[in-house]
Coordinates of C-alpha atoms in Angstrom, one line a residue:
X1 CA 60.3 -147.8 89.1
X2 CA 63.4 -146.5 91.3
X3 CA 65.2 -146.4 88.2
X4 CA 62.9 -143.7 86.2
X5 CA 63.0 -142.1 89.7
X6 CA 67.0 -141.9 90.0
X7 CA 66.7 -141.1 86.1
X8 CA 63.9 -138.4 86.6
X9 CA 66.4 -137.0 89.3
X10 CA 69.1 -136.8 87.3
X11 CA 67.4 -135.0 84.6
X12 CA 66.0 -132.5 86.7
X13 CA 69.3 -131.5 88.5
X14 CA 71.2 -131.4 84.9
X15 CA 68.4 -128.9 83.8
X16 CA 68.9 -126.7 86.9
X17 CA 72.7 -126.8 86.2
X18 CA 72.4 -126.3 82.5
X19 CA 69.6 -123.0 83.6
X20 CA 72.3 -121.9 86.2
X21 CA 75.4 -122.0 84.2
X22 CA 73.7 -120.0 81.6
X23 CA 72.8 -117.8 83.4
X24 CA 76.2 -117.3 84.9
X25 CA 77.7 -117.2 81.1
X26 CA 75.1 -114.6 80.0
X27 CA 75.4 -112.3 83.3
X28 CA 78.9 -112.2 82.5
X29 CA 81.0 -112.5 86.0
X30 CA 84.8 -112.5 86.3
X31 CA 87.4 -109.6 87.6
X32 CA 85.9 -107.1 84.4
X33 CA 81.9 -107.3 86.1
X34 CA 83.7 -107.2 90.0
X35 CA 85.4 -104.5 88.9
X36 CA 83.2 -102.2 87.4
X37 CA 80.8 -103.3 90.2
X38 CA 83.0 -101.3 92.7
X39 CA 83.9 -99.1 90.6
X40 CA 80.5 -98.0 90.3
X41 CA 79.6 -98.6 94.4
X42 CA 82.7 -96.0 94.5
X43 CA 81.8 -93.1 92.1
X44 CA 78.1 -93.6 93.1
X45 CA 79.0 -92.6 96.9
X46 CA 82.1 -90.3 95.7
X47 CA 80.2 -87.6 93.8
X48 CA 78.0 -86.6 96.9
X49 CA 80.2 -87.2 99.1
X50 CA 82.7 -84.3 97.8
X51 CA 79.7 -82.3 96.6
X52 CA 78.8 -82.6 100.3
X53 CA 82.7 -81.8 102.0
X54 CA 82.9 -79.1 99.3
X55 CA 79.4 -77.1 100.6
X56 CA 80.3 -77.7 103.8
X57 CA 83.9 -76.1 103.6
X58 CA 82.6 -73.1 102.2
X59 CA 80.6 -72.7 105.0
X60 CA 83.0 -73.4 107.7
X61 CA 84.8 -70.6 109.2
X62 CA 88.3 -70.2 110.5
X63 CA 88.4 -71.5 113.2
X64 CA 89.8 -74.6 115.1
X65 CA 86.7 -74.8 116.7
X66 CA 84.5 -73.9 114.3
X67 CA 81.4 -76.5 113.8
X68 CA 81.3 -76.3 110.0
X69 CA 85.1 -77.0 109.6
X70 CA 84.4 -80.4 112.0
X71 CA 82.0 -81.6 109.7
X72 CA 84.2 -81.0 106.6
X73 CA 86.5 -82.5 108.5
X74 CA 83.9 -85.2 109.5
X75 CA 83.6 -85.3 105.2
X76 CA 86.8 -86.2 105.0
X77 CA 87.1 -88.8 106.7
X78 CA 84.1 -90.4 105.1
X79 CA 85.4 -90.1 102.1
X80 CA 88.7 -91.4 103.1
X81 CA 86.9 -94.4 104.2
X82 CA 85.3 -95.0 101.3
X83 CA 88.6 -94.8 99.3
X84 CA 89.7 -97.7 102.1
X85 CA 86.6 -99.6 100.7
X86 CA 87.3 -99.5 97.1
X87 CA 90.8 -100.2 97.9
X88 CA 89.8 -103.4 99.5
X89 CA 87.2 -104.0 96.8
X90 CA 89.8 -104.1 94.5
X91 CA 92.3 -106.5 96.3
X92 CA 89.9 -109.2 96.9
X93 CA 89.4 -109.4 93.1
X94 CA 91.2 -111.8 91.1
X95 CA 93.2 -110.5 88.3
X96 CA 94.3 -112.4 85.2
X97 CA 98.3 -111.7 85.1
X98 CA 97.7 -109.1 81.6
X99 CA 96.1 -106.9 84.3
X100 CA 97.8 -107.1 87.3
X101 CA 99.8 -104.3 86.7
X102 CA 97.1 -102.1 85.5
X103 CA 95.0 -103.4 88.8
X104 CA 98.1 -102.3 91.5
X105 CA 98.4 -99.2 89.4
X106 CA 94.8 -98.5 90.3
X107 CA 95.2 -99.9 93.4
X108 CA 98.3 -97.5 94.4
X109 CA 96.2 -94.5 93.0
X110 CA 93.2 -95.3 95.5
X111 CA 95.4 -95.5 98.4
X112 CA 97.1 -92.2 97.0
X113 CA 93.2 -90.6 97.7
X114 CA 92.6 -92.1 101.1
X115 CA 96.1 -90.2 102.5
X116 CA 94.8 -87.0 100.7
X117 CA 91.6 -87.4 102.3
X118 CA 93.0 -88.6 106.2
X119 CA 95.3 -85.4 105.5
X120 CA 92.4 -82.8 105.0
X121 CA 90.7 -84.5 107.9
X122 CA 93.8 -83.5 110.3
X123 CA 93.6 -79.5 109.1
X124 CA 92.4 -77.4 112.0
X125 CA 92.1 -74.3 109.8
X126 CA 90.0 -74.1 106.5
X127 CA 92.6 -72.4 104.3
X128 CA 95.2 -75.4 104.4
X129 CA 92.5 -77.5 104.0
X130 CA 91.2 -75.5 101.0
X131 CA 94.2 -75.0 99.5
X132 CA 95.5 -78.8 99.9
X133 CA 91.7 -79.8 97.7
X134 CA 91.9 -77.3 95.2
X135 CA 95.4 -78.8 94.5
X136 CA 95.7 -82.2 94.9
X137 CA 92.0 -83.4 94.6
X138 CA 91.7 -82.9 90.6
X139 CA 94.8 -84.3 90.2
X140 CA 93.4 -87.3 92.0
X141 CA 90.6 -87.7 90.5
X142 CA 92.2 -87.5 86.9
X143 CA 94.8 -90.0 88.1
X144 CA 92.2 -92.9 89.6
X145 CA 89.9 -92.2 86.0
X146 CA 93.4 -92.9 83.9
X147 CA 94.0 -96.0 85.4
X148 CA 90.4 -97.2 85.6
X149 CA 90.0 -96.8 82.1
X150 CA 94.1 -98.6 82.0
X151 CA 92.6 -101.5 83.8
X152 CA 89.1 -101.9 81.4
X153 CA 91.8 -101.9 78.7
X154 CA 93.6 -104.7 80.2
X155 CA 90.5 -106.5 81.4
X156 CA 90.0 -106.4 77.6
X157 CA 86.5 -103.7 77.5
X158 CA 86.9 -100.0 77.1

């Protein structure tokens, strides 16, 4: 009777293996899935972020002390954050060796957009910090979407 017990047991936990490794297989998993997971947490809090520093910088005035500059400068800083965030999203992720260079030329590229973003937190005056976006932000932007798309390549997707 213990026997078919033990044996019952052992069937039982081999089935929930067998369930969970399947699952695991058919969800996918590995660097490709954590990638474009924080890819996707990135550009899903990106867009409205610098929709949002965008309105608010047309709105701001002037002036040091001008309210709507602070919170475009209060913007910025979010959104310099949140490149910290996908940078760190990205380094805890385990690379195979064909995409490690691919990953740290991502990975360079993100950090690249948090100093453009703790720079046009510092401005004091909405033209430099108007002038520093119009510039430097597409070229950012452009820059992080090549090597994302450099890195699915690697990963082996596109």
């Amino acid at each position: 009777m213990t026997a078919l017990l033990v044996a019952g047991a052992v069937v039982v936990i081999l089935a929930v293996v067998t369930v969970v490794l399947v699952v695991a297989v058919t969800r996918g998993g590995g660097p490709a899935d954590e990638f474009e997971q924080a890819a996707e947490r990135f550009h899903s809090r990106y867009e409205p972020l610098a929709r949002q520093l965008e309105t608010n910088l047309d709105r701001a005035g002037a002036g040091m002390f001008d309210p709507g500059l602070a919170t475009a400068q209060q913007d910025a800083r979010a959104l310099a954050d949140l490149f910290d965030e996908y940078g760190t999203a990205l380094a805890a992720i385990e690379f195979p060796a064909d995409a490690e260079q691919a990953a740290t030329q991502l990975t360079n590229a993100v950090e690249a957009g948090k100093i453009l973003w703790v720079n046009a937190a510092g401005f004091f005056d909405k033209g430099p910090m108007e002038s520093i976006l119009d510039e430097l932000q597409p070229q950012t932007e452009a820059t992080i979407a090549d090597r994302e798309e450099a890195l699915r390549q690697a990963l082996g997707g596109g």
